Amino acid sequence: MTAGTNEAGHLTIGGCDVVSLAEMYGTPLYVYDEHTIRSMCREFVGGFESEYADSHISYSSKAFTNPALAKILEEEHVGMDVVTGGELAIVRAANFPASDLNFHGNNKDRAELEEALDYGIGLITIDSMYEIDLLDEVARQKGVTQQVLLRVSPSIDGRTHLLTSTGVLDQKFGFPIETGQAEEAVRHALTKSNLDVAGIHFHLGSPLFELEPYTQAIPYVLEFVAKMREHGLEQRIFSPGGGFAIGYVSDTLPLEISEYAEAIGASITEACDRFGLNEPRLILEPGRAIVGRAGVALYTVGGTKEIPGVRTYVSVDGGMGDNIRPALYGAGYSVIKANGPDEPVAGYVTIAGKYCESGDLLVKDAPLPALETGDVLAIAASGAYCLSMASNYNMSLRPAVVLVNDGNARVIRRRETYDDLLAPSIL
Ligand SMILES: *Cc1c(COP(=O)(O)O)cnc(C)c1O
């Protein structure tokens, strides 16, 4: 949102010259713009509240997590979802309010559940029969009654990539409504004296560029909720998950947050009216849409391989170790020359990573100005699911993260060192 160009002809973000940031902190470097993060939080909080008063935004921290981000979210009145004890540890380090946390995941173990209960977590979303029994037992041992949601699967296709589609019948998440297993789970959970079943959750996948999957699934799931009253379910909370899309490439533009809010809000109000349900508290779980656009990845150009009449590969100092999405999902990105964003396009080049896989390509056939060794490339919309999926493949060092705002840059994660690589090894 704050991207611009300065007198030197360099890309700026948050008032900072990104070429200077690259020099100062090295590349690959992930730059997050605080203004964009806060603006997206406000778009979600305000956008949903204006369409459905009792809404609450809970950021899906798997998209990117860091204590500094947790602080920003807390200030913006946004809660957080975690899916492992590790994510919980990060948000605990920021003293994030426990009441505003929701623990997701299809196979949380006993230790993770204990850690969550010890922290006094507000909500746990249960994903299996095994977990209903396990959590009830852990809660009894701790002498607490845990507020929970049950995750159902509505057999609705979010029309996104197969590997990120979570609403269809044949995938691992949630109790299927279609097969009667969701009903069985509700009945079973309601018999547990240390579980307080507050409602139902579903998540269709990500990113969803259309409204229809939501507006199809919401009445279907709320009809199920209404039916479950016969077993004693009293709905207080309802969550249609996250999955809100962002723009990665210019020919696939996302919806406005207000469009999602309008459709989802109206859909819930209508369905509650139709099935005679009280209007529940609504929880939305955006991950990508809060941080995706806010993050920009910077790389330095190394060597170039030009295969005459075939393709030109320009190698950079990062790749699938810090952003596996192109290799994993065929995800598309747009890239610019950060030290010459306004220079004319000289041709199409493929940006290759430095990892030992031929599939390690960040952007295929990108229109770019003439490039030489030492130029800095910026890949937009790199804020979600890049660093959170980063690895040490090839024993490479995961990048530093800089938070920029109003001309100031603050390192919120330092670059890894060889000592970090060796720390777990026993010599
Ligand atoms: C991943 C996930 C989300 C967030 O998805 P985004 O596309 O990042 O918005 C929300 N809810 C659940 C349960 C998830 O697994």
CSV table of C-alpha atoms and ligand atoms in Angstrom, one decimal:
chain,number,residue,atom,x,y,z
A,1,MET,CA,0.0,0.0,0.0
A,2,THR,CA,2.9,2.4,0.7
A,3,ALA,CA,5.0,1.4,-2.3
A,4,GLY,CA,6.5,4.3,-4.3
A,5,THR,CA,9.6,5.4,-6.1
A,6,ASN,CA,12.2,7.9,-4.8
A,7,GLU,CA,14.6,10.4,-6.5
A,8,ALA,CA,17.2,7.7,-6.9
A,9,GLY,CA,14.7,5.7,-8.9
A,10,HIS,CA,14.4,3.0,-6.3
A,11,LEU,CA,11.4,1.2,-4.9
A,12,THR,CA,10.3,2.5,-1.5
A,13,ILE,CA,8.1,0.8,1.0
A,14,GLY,CA,6.9,2.4,4.2
A,15,GLY,CA,9.1,5.4,3.4
A,16,CYS,CA,12.3,3.2,3.2
A,17,ASP,CA,14.4,2.7,0.1
A,18,VAL,CA,14.4,-1.0,-0.3
A,19,VAL,CA,17.7,-1.1,-2.1
A,20,SER,CA,19.3,0.5,1.0
A,21,LEU,CA,17.5,-2.1,3.1
A,22,ALA,CA,19.0,-4.8,1.0
A,23,GLU,CA,22.4,-3.4,1.4
A,24,MET,CA,22.0,-2.9,5.1
A,25,TYR,CA,20.5,-6.3,6.0
A,26,GLY,CA,21.5,-8.5,3.1
A,27,THR,CA,19.3,-10.5,0.9
A,28,PRO,CA,17.0,-12.5,0.7
A,29,LEU,CA,15.2,-10.0,2.9
A,30,TYR,CA,11.5,-9.9,3.8
A,31,VAL,CA,10.1,-6.4,4.3
A,32,TYR,CA,6.8,-6.0,6.0
A,33,ASP,CA,4.9,-2.8,5.9
A,34,GLU,CA,3.2,-2.0,9.2
A,35,HIS,CA,0.8,0.4,7.6
A,36,THR,CA,-0.5,-2.3,5.2
A,37,ILE,CA,-0.9,-4.8,8.1
A,38,ARG,CA,-2.9,-2.3,10.2
A,39,SER,CA,-5.0,-1.2,7.2
A,40,MET,CA,-6.0,-4.7,6.4
A,41,CYS,CA,-6.8,-5.4,10.1
A,42,ARG,CA,-9.1,-2.3,10.0
A,43,GLU,CA,-10.7,-3.3,6.7
A,44,PHE,CA,-11.6,-6.6,8.3
A,45,VAL,CA,-12.7,-5.4,11.7
A,46,GLY,CA,-14.6,-2.4,10.3
A,47,GLY,CA,-15.9,-4.2,7.2
A,48,PHE,CA,-17.4,-7.1,9.0
A,49,GLU,CA,-18.7,-5.2,11.9
A,50,SER,CA,-20.6,-2.9,9.6
A,51,GLU,CA,-22.3,-5.9,8.0
A,52,TYR,CA,-22.7,-8.1,11.0
A,53,ALA,CA,-22.3,-6.4,14.4
A,54,ASP,CA,-21.2,-9.3,16.5
A,55,SER,CA,-18.1,-10.2,14.4
A,56,HIS,CA,-14.6,-11.0,15.6
A,57,ILE,CA,-11.5,-11.3,13.5
A,58,SER,CA,-9.0,-14.0,14.4
A,59,TYR,CA,-5.7,-13.9,12.4
A,60,SER,CA,-4.5,-17.3,11.2
A,61,SER,CA,-1.0,-17.1,12.4
A,62,LYS,CA,0.2,-19.9,10.2
A,63,ALA,CA,0.4,-17.4,7.4
A,64,PHE,CA,3.3,-15.6,9.2
A,65,THR,CA,4.0,-15.3,12.9
A,66,ASN,CA,6.3,-13.2,14.9
A,67,PRO,CA,5.9,-11.6,18.4
A,68,ALA,CA,6.1,-8.1,16.8
A,69,LEU,CA,3.2,-9.0,14.6
A,70,ALA,CA,1.2,-10.3,17.6
A,71,LYS,CA,1.6,-6.9,19.3
A,72,ILE,CA,0.3,-5.1,16.2
A,73,LEU,CA,-2.7,-7.5,16.0
A,74,GLU,CA,-3.5,-7.0,19.7
A,75,GLU,CA,-3.5,-3.2,19.2
A,76,GLU,CA,-5.8,-3.6,16.3
A,77,HIS,CA,-8.3,-5.8,18.3
A,78,VAL,CA,-7.6,-8.9,16.2
A,79,GLY,CA,-7.4,-12.3,17.8
A,80,MET,CA,-5.1,-15.1,16.7
A,81,ASP,CA,-5.5,-18.7,15.6
A,82,VAL,CA,-2.7,-21.2,16.2
A,83,VAL,CA,-2.3,-24.7,15.0
A,84,THR,CA,0.7,-26.0,17.0
A,85,GLY,CA,2.4,-25.7,20.4
A,86,GLY,CA,5.1,-23.8,18.5
A,87,GLU,CA,2.8,-21.2,17.2
A,88,LEU,CA,1.3,-20.9,20.7
A,89,ALA,CA,4.8,-20.4,22.1
A,90,ILE,CA,5.4,-17.5,19.7
A,91,VAL,CA,2.2,-15.7,20.7
A,92,ARG,CA,2.8,-16.4,24.3
A,93,ALA,CA,6.2,-14.7,24.0
A,94,ALA,CA,4.2,-11.6,23.0
A,95,ASN,CA,1.9,-12.1,26.0
A,96,PHE,CA,-1.0,-12.3,23.6
A,97,PRO,CA,-4.3,-12.4,25.5
A,98,ALA,CA,-5.2,-16.1,25.9
A,99,SER,CA,-8.9,-15.3,25.7
A,100,ASP,CA,-8.4,-14.1,22.1
A,101,LEU,CA,-6.7,-17.3,20.9
A,102,ASN,CA,-8.2,-20.3,19.0
A,103,PHE,CA,-6.3,-23.5,18.7
A,104,HIS,CA,-6.9,-25.3,15.4
A,105,GLY,CA,-5.4,-28.3,13.7
A,106,ASN,CA,-6.4,-31.9,12.9
A,107,ASN,CA,-4.0,-33.7,15.2
A,108,LYS,CA,-3.1,-31.7,18.3
A,109,ASP,CA,-1.4,-33.8,20.8
A,110,ARG,CA,-1.8,-34.1,24.6
A,111,ALA,CA,1.2,-31.9,25.4
A,112,GLU,CA,-0.1,-29.2,23.0
A,113,LEU,CA,-3.6,-29.3,24.5
A,114,GLU,CA,-2.1,-29.1,28.0
A,115,GLU,CA,0.0,-26.1,27.1
A,116,ALA,CA,-3.1,-24.4,25.6
A,117,LEU,CA,-5.2,-25.1,28.7
A,118,ASP,CA,-2.4,-23.9,31.0
A,119,TYR,CA,-2.3,-20.6,29.1
A,120,GLY,CA,-6.1,-20.3,29.6
A,121,ILE,CA,-6.9,-20.4,25.8
A,122,GLY,CA,-10.3,-19.0,24.9
A,123,LEU,CA,-11.3,-21.5,22.2
A,124,ILE,CA,-10.2,-24.8,20.8
A,125,THR,CA,-11.5,-26.1,17.5
A,126,ILE,CA,-11.8,-29.9,17.6
A,127,ASP,CA,-11.2,-31.9,14.5
A,128,SER,CA,-11.6,-35.6,15.4
A,129,MET,CA,-13.4,-38.0,17.7
A,130,TYR,CA,-10.1,-38.9,19.2
A,131,GLU,CA,-9.6,-35.2,20.1
A,132,ILE,CA,-13.1,-34.9,21.7
A,133,ASP,CA,-12.1,-37.7,24.1
A,134,LEU,CA,-8.5,-36.4,24.6
A,135,LEU,CA,-9.4,-32.8,25.3
A,136,ASP,CA,-12.2,-33.7,27.6
A,137,GLU,CA,-9.8,-35.9,29.6
A,138,VAL,CA,-7.1,-33.2,29.7
A,139,ALA,CA,-9.6,-30.5,30.7
A,140,ARG,CA,-11.0,-32.8,33.5
A,141,GLN,CA,-7.4,-33.3,34.8
A,142,LYS,CA,-6.9,-29.6,34.8
A,143,GLY,CA,-10.3,-29.0,36.5
A,144,VAL,CA,-11.6,-26.7,33.7
A,145,THR,CA,-14.4,-26.7,31.2
A,146,GLN,CA,-13.0,-25.8,27.8
A,147,GLN,CA,-15.0,-23.8,25.3
A,148,VAL,CA,-14.8,-25.5,21.9
A,149,LEU,CA,-16.0,-25.4,18.3
A,150,LEU,CA,-16.4,-28.5,16.2
A,151,ARG,CA,-14.9,-28.3,12.7
A,152,VAL,CA,-17.2,-29.8,10.1
A,153,SER,CA,-16.7,-30.4,6.4
A,154,PRO,CA,-19.5,-29.3,4.2
A,155,SER,CA,-18.6,-31.1,1.0
A,156,ILE,CA,-18.3,-27.8,-0.9
A,157,ASP,CA,-15.6,-27.0,-3.3
A,158,GLY,CA,-13.9,-23.7,-2.7
A,159,ARG,CA,-12.6,-23.9,-6.3
A,160,THR,CA,-9.0,-23.4,-5.4
A,161,HIS,CA,-5.9,-25.6,-5.7
A,162,LEU,CA,-6.4,-29.2,-4.8
A,163,LEU,CA,-3.7,-29.0,-2.2
A,164,THR,CA,-5.4,-26.1,-0.4
A,165,SER,CA,-9.0,-27.2,-0.8
A,166,THR,CA,-10.4,-28.1,2.6
A,167,GLY,CA,-14.2,-28.1,2.2
A,168,VAL,CA,-14.7,-31.1,-0.1
A,169,LEU,CA,-15.6,-34.6,1.3
A,170,ASP,CA,-12.4,-36.4,0.4
A,171,GLN,CA,-9.8,-34.4,2.5
A,172,LYS,CA,-8.4,-34.8,6.0
A,173,PHE,CA,-10.0,-31.9,7.9
A,174,GLY,CA,-13.3,-31.8,9.8
A,175,PHE,CA,-16.3,-34.0,10.5
A,176,PRO,CA,-18.2,-34.6,7.2
A,177,ILE,CA,-21.9,-33.5,7.4
A,178,GLU,CA,-22.8,-35.5,4.4
A,179,THR,CA,-21.9,-38.9,6.0
A,180,GLY,CA,-23.5,-38.2,9.3
A,181,GLN,CA,-20.2,-38.1,11.1
A,182,ALA,CA,-20.6,-34.5,12.0
A,183,GLU,CA,-23.9,-35.2,13.8
A,184,GLU,CA,-22.2,-38.1,15.6
A,185,ALA,CA,-19.4,-35.7,16.7
A,186,VAL,CA,-21.9,-33.2,18.0
A,187,ARG,CA,-23.8,-35.9,20.0
A,188,HIS,CA,-20.5,-37.3,21.4
A,189,ALA,CA,-19.0,-33.9,22.3
A,190,LEU,CA,-22.3,-32.8,24.1
A,191,THR,CA,-21.9,-35.8,26.4
A,192,LYS,CA,-18.5,-34.5,27.6
A,193,SER,CA,-18.8,-32.7,30.9
A,194,ASN,CA,-15.5,-30.8,30.5
A,195,LEU,CA,-16.3,-29.5,27.0
A,196,ASP,CA,-18.5,-26.5,26.4
A,197,VAL,CA,-19.6,-26.8,22.8
A,198,ALA,CA,-20.1,-23.2,21.6
A,199,GLY,CA,-20.7,-23.9,17.9
A,200,ILE,CA,-19.5,-25.0,14.6
A,201,HIS,CA,-16.5,-24.1,12.4
A,202,PHE,CA,-15.7,-24.8,8.8
A,203,HIS,CA,-13.0,-23.6,6.4
A,204,LEU,CA,-13.2,-24.2,2.7
A,205,GLY,CA,-9.6,-23.6,1.6
A,206,SER,CA,-7.6,-20.8,0.3
A,207,PRO,CA,-7.3,-18.5,-1.5
A,208,LEU,CA,-11.0,-18.2,-2.5
A,209,PHE,CA,-11.6,-15.7,-5.3
A,210,GLU,CA,-15.3,-16.1,-5.3
A,211,LEU,CA,-18.2,-15.5,-2.9
A,212,GLU,CA,-20.3,-18.4,-3.9
A,213,PRO,CA,-18.5,-21.1,-1.9
A,214,TYR,CA,-19.2,-19.1,1.3
A,215,THR,CA,-22.8,-18.3,0.4
A,216,GLN,CA,-23.4,-22.0,-0.5
A,217,ALA,CA,-21.7,-23.4,2.6
A,218,ILE,CA,-23.1,-21.0,5.2
A,219,PRO,CA,-26.8,-21.9,4.9
A,220,TYR,CA,-25.9,-25.6,4.5
A,221,VAL,CA,-23.9,-25.6,7.7
A,222,LEU,CA,-26.4,-23.4,9.7
A,223,GLU,CA,-29.2,-25.8,8.7
A,224,PHE,CA,-27.1,-28.5,10.2
A,225,VAL,CA,-26.6,-26.4,13.4
A,226,ALA,CA,-30.4,-25.9,13.6
A,227,LYS,CA,-30.9,-29.6,13.2
A,228,MET,CA,-28.4,-30.3,16.0
A,229,ARG,CA,-30.6,-28.5,18.5
A,230,GLU,CA,-32.4,-31.8,18.9
A,231,HIS,CA,-29.3,-33.1,20.5
A,232,GLY,CA,-29.0,-30.1,22.7
A,233,LEU,CA,-26.6,-27.9,20.8
A,234,GLU,CA,-27.0,-24.2,21.6
A,235,GLN,CA,-25.0,-22.2,19.1
A,236,ARG,CA,-23.2,-19.1,20.4
A,237,ILE,CA,-20.3,-18.9,17.9
A,238,PHE,CA,-20.2,-19.6,14.2
A,239,SER,CA,-17.1,-19.5,12.0
A,240,PRO,CA,-16.8,-19.9,8.2
A,241,GLY,CA,-13.0,-19.8,8.5
A,242,GLY,CA,-10.7,-17.8,6.3
A,243,GLY,CA,-9.4,-18.1,2.8
A,244,PHE,CA,-9.8,-14.5,1.6
A,245,ALA,CA,-7.8,-13.9,-1.6
A,246,ILE,CA,-5.2,-11.4,-2.3
A,247,GLY,CA,-3.7,-10.2,-5.6
A,248,TYR,CA,-0.6,-12.0,-6.7
A,249,VAL,CA,-0.7,-11.3,-10.4
A,250,SER,CA,-2.5,-8.5,-12.3
A,251,ASP,CA,-4.8,-10.7,-14.3
A,252,THR,CA,-6.3,-12.4,-11.2
A,253,LEU,CA,-7.7,-9.7,-8.9
A,254,PRO,CA,-9.1,-10.4,-5.5
A,255,LEU,CA,-12.5,-9.3,-4.2
A,256,GLU,CA,-12.7,-6.3,-1.8
A,257,ILE,CA,-13.0,-7.3,1.9
A,258,SER,CA,-16.3,-5.4,2.0
A,259,GLU,CA,-17.7,-7.8,-0.6
A,260,TYR,CA,-16.8,-10.8,1.4
A,261,ALA,CA,-18.3,-9.1,4.5
A,262,GLU,CA,-21.5,-8.2,2.8
A,263,ALA,CA,-22.1,-11.6,1.3
A,264,ILE,CA,-21.1,-13.5,4.5
A,265,GLY,CA,-23.0,-11.2,6.8
A,266,ALA,CA,-26.2,-11.4,4.7
A,267,SER,CA,-25.9,-15.1,4.3
A,268,ILE,CA,-25.7,-15.7,8.0
A,269,THR,CA,-28.5,-13.3,8.9
A,270,GLU,CA,-30.8,-14.9,6.2
A,271,ALA,CA,-30.0,-18.4,7.2
A,272,CYS,CA,-30.5,-17.7,10.9
A,273,ASP,CA,-33.8,-16.2,10.1
A,274,ARG,CA,-34.8,-19.1,7.9
A,275,PHE,CA,-33.8,-21.8,10.4
A,276,GLY,CA,-35.0,-19.9,13.5
A,277,LEU,CA,-31.5,-19.6,15.0
A,278,ASN,CA,-30.3,-16.7,17.2
A,279,GLU,CA,-27.6,-14.8,15.5
A,280,PRO,CA,-24.3,-16.1,16.8
A,281,ARG,CA,-21.0,-14.4,17.3
A,282,LEU,CA,-19.2,-14.6,14.0
A,283,ILE,CA,-15.5,-15.4,13.8
A,284,LEU,CA,-13.5,-14.8,10.6
A,285,GLU,CA,-10.0,-16.2,10.3
A,286,PRO,CA,-8.1,-14.3,7.6
A,287,GLY,CA,-4.4,-15.2,7.4
A,288,ARG,CA,-3.2,-14.4,3.9
A,289,ALA,CA,-5.3,-11.3,3.5
A,290,ILE,CA,-3.8,-9.6,6.6
A,291,VAL,CA,-0.1,-10.1,5.8
A,292,GLY,CA,0.2,-11.3,2.2
A,293,ARG,CA,0.2,-7.9,0.6
A,294,ALA,CA,2.2,-6.4,3.4
A,295,GLY,CA,5.3,-8.5,2.7
A,296,VAL,CA,7.7,-8.0,-0.1
A,297,ALA,CA,10.7,-10.3,-0.7
A,298,LEU,CA,14.0,-8.9,-1.9
A,299,TYR,CA,16.6,-10.9,-3.7
A,300,THR,CA,19.9,-10.0,-5.4
A,301,VAL,CA,20.6,-11.1,-8.9
A,302,GLY,CA,23.5,-13.4,-9.4
A,303,GLY,CA,24.2,-15.3,-12.7
A,304,THR,CA,22.2,-15.5,-15.8
A,305,LYS,CA,21.8,-18.4,-18.2
A,306,GLU,CA,20.5,-17.6,-21.6
A,307,ILE,CA,19.4,-20.6,-23.7
A,308,PRO,CA,19.1,-19.1,-27.2
A,309,GLY,CA,15.6,-19.4,-28.6
A,310,VAL,CA,14.4,-21.1,-25.4
A,311,ARG,CA,14.4,-19.1,-22.2
A,312,THR,CA,16.6,-16.9,-20.0
A,313,TYR,CA,17.1,-17.9,-16.4
A,314,VAL,CA,18.1,-15.2,-13.9
A,315,SER,CA,19.3,-16.7,-10.6
A,316,VAL,CA,18.8,-15.0,-7.3
A,317,ASP,CA,20.1,-15.7,-3.8
A,318,GLY,CA,16.8,-17.2,-2.4
A,319,GLY,CA,14.1,-19.5,-3.7
A,320,MET,CA,12.2,-22.5,-2.5
A,321,GLY,CA,13.8,-22.4,0.9
A,322,ASP,CA,12.1,-19.1,1.7
A,323,ASN,CA,9.2,-19.4,-0.7
A,324,ILE,CA,8.1,-22.8,-1.7
A,325,ARG,CA,4.6,-21.8,-3.0
A,326,PRO,CA,5.6,-21.7,-6.7
A,327,ALA,CA,7.1,-25.2,-6.5
A,328,LEU,CA,4.3,-26.6,-4.3
A,329,TYR,CA,1.2,-25.0,-5.8
A,330,GLY,CA,2.4,-23.5,-9.1
A,331,ALA,CA,1.7,-20.1,-7.4
A,332,GLY,CA,2.2,-17.1,-9.6
A,333,TYR,CA,4.0,-13.9,-8.4
A,334,SER,CA,4.8,-10.5,-9.9
A,335,VAL,CA,8.4,-9.2,-9.7
A,336,ILE,CA,9.9,-5.8,-10.3
A,337,LYS,CA,13.5,-4.5,-10.4
A,338,ALA,CA,13.7,-2.6,-7.1
A,339,ASN,CA,16.6,-0.4,-8.3
A,340,GLY,CA,14.8,0.5,-11.5
A,341,PRO,CA,11.0,-0.1,-11.2
A,342,ASP,CA,10.2,2.4,-13.9
A,343,GLU,CA,12.8,1.2,-16.5
A,344,PRO,CA,11.2,-0.1,-19.7
A,345,VAL,CA,10.7,-3.9,-20.1
A,346,ALA,CA,13.6,-5.4,-22.0
A,347,GLY,CA,12.3,-9.0,-22.2
A,348,TYR,CA,10.9,-12.0,-20.4
A,349,VAL,CA,13.1,-13.8,-17.9
A,350,THR,CA,12.5,-16.7,-15.4
A,351,ILE,CA,13.6,-16.0,-11.9
A,352,ALA,CA,15.4,-19.1,-10.6
A,353,GLY,CA,16.2,-19.8,-7.0
A,354,LYS,CA,19.6,-21.2,-5.7
A,355,TYR,CA,18.4,-24.5,-4.5
A,356,CYS,CA,19.2,-27.9,-5.9
A,357,GLU,CA,15.8,-28.6,-7.6
A,358,SER,CA,15.0,-27.8,-11.2
A,359,GLY,CA,11.5,-26.8,-10.0
A,360,ASP,CA,13.0,-24.1,-7.8
A,361,LEU,CA,11.7,-21.2,-9.9
A,362,LEU,CA,10.1,-18.2,-8.2
A,363,VAL,CA,8.5,-16.5,-11.3
A,364,LYS,CA,8.2,-17.8,-14.8
A,365,ASP,CA,8.7,-15.6,-17.8
A,366,ALA,CA,8.4,-12.3,-16.0
A,367,PRO,CA,8.5,-9.1,-18.0
A,368,LEU,CA,11.5,-7.1,-16.6
A,369,PRO,CA,13.9,-4.4,-17.5
A,370,ALA,CA,17.5,-5.3,-18.4
A,371,LEU,CA,19.1,-7.0,-15.4
A,372,GLU,CA,22.7,-7.5,-14.3
A,373,THR,CA,24.5,-9.1,-11.4
A,374,GLY,CA,23.8,-7.1,-8.2
A,375,ASP,CA,20.4,-5.8,-9.2
A,376,VAL,CA,17.7,-6.1,-6.5
A,377,LEU,CA,14.5,-7.8,-7.4
A,378,ALA,CA,11.3,-7.3,-5.3
A,379,ILE,CA,8.6,-10.0,-5.4
A,380,ALA,CA,5.2,-8.5,-4.3
A,381,ALA,CA,2.7,-10.2,-2.0
A,382,SER,CA,5.2,-12.4,-0.3
A,383,GLY,CA,3.9,-11.9,3.2
A,384,ALA,CA,1.9,-15.0,3.6
A,385,TYR,CA,2.9,-18.7,3.6
A,386,CYS,CA,6.5,-18.0,2.4
A,387,LEU,CA,8.5,-17.6,5.6
A,388,SER,CA,6.1,-19.7,7.6
A,389,MET,CA,6.9,-22.6,5.2
A,390,ALA,CA,10.6,-21.7,5.0
A,391,SER,CA,13.1,-24.5,5.4
A,392,ASN,CA,16.8,-24.9,5.8
A,393,TYR,CA,17.0,-27.0,2.6
A,394,ASN,CA,20.6,-27.2,1.3
A,395,MET,CA,21.5,-25.9,4.8
A,396,SER,CA,20.7,-22.4,3.7
A,397,LEU,CA,20.0,-19.6,6.2
A,398,ARG,CA,16.4,-18.4,6.6
A,399,PRO,CA,16.2,-14.7,5.8
A,400,ALA,CA,15.9,-11.7,8.1
A,401,VAL,CA,12.6,-9.8,8.4
A,402,VAL,CA,12.3,-6.1,8.6
A,403,LEU,CA,9.2,-4.1,9.6
A,404,VAL,CA,9.0,-0.7,8.0
A,405,ASN,CA,6.8,2.2,8.9
A,406,ASP,CA,7.1,6.0,8.2
A,407,GLY,CA,10.7,5.8,7.1
A,408,ASN,CA,11.8,3.6,10.0
A,409,ALA,CA,13.0,0.0,9.6
A,410,ARG,CA,13.2,-2.4,12.5
A,411,VAL,CA,14.6,-6.0,12.3
A,412,ILE,CA,12.0,-8.3,13.9
A,413,ARG,CA,13.8,-11.5,12.9
A,414,ARG,CA,17.5,-11.7,12.3
A,415,ARG,CA,19.0,-13.7,9.5
A,416,GLU,CA,20.0,-17.2,10.6
A,417,THR,CA,23.7,-18.0,11.0
A,418,TYR,CA,25.7,-21.2,10.6
A,419,ASP,CA,25.6,-21.6,14.4
A,420,ASP,CA,21.8,-21.7,14.1
A,421,LEU,CA,22.2,-24.6,11.7
A,422,LEU,CA,24.6,-26.4,14.0
A,423,ALA,CA,22.8,-25.8,17.2
A,424,PRO,CA,20.6,-28.9,17.2
A,425,SER,CA,23.4,-31.2,16.0
A,426,ILE,CA,25.3,-33.3,18.6
A,427,LEU,CA,29.0,-33.4,17.7
B,1,LIG,C1,-5.3,-21.7,6.9
B,1,LIG,C2,-6.5,-21.5,7.7
B,1,LIG,C3,-7.1,-20.2,7.7
B,1,LIG,C4,-6.5,-19.0,7.0
B,1,LIG,O1,-6.5,-19.1,5.6
B,1,LIG,P1,-6.1,-17.8,4.7
B,1,LIG,O2,-6.2,-18.2,3.3
B,1,LIG,O3,-4.7,-17.5,5.1
B,1,LIG,O4,-7.0,-16.7,5.1
B,1,LIG,C5,-8.2,-20.0,8.4
B,1,LIG,N1,-8.8,-21.0,9.1
B,1,LIG,C6,-8.3,-22.2,9.1
B,1,LIG,C7,-8.9,-23.3,9.9
B,1,LIG,C8,-7.2,-22.5,8.4
B,1,LIG,O5,-6.7,-23.7,8.4
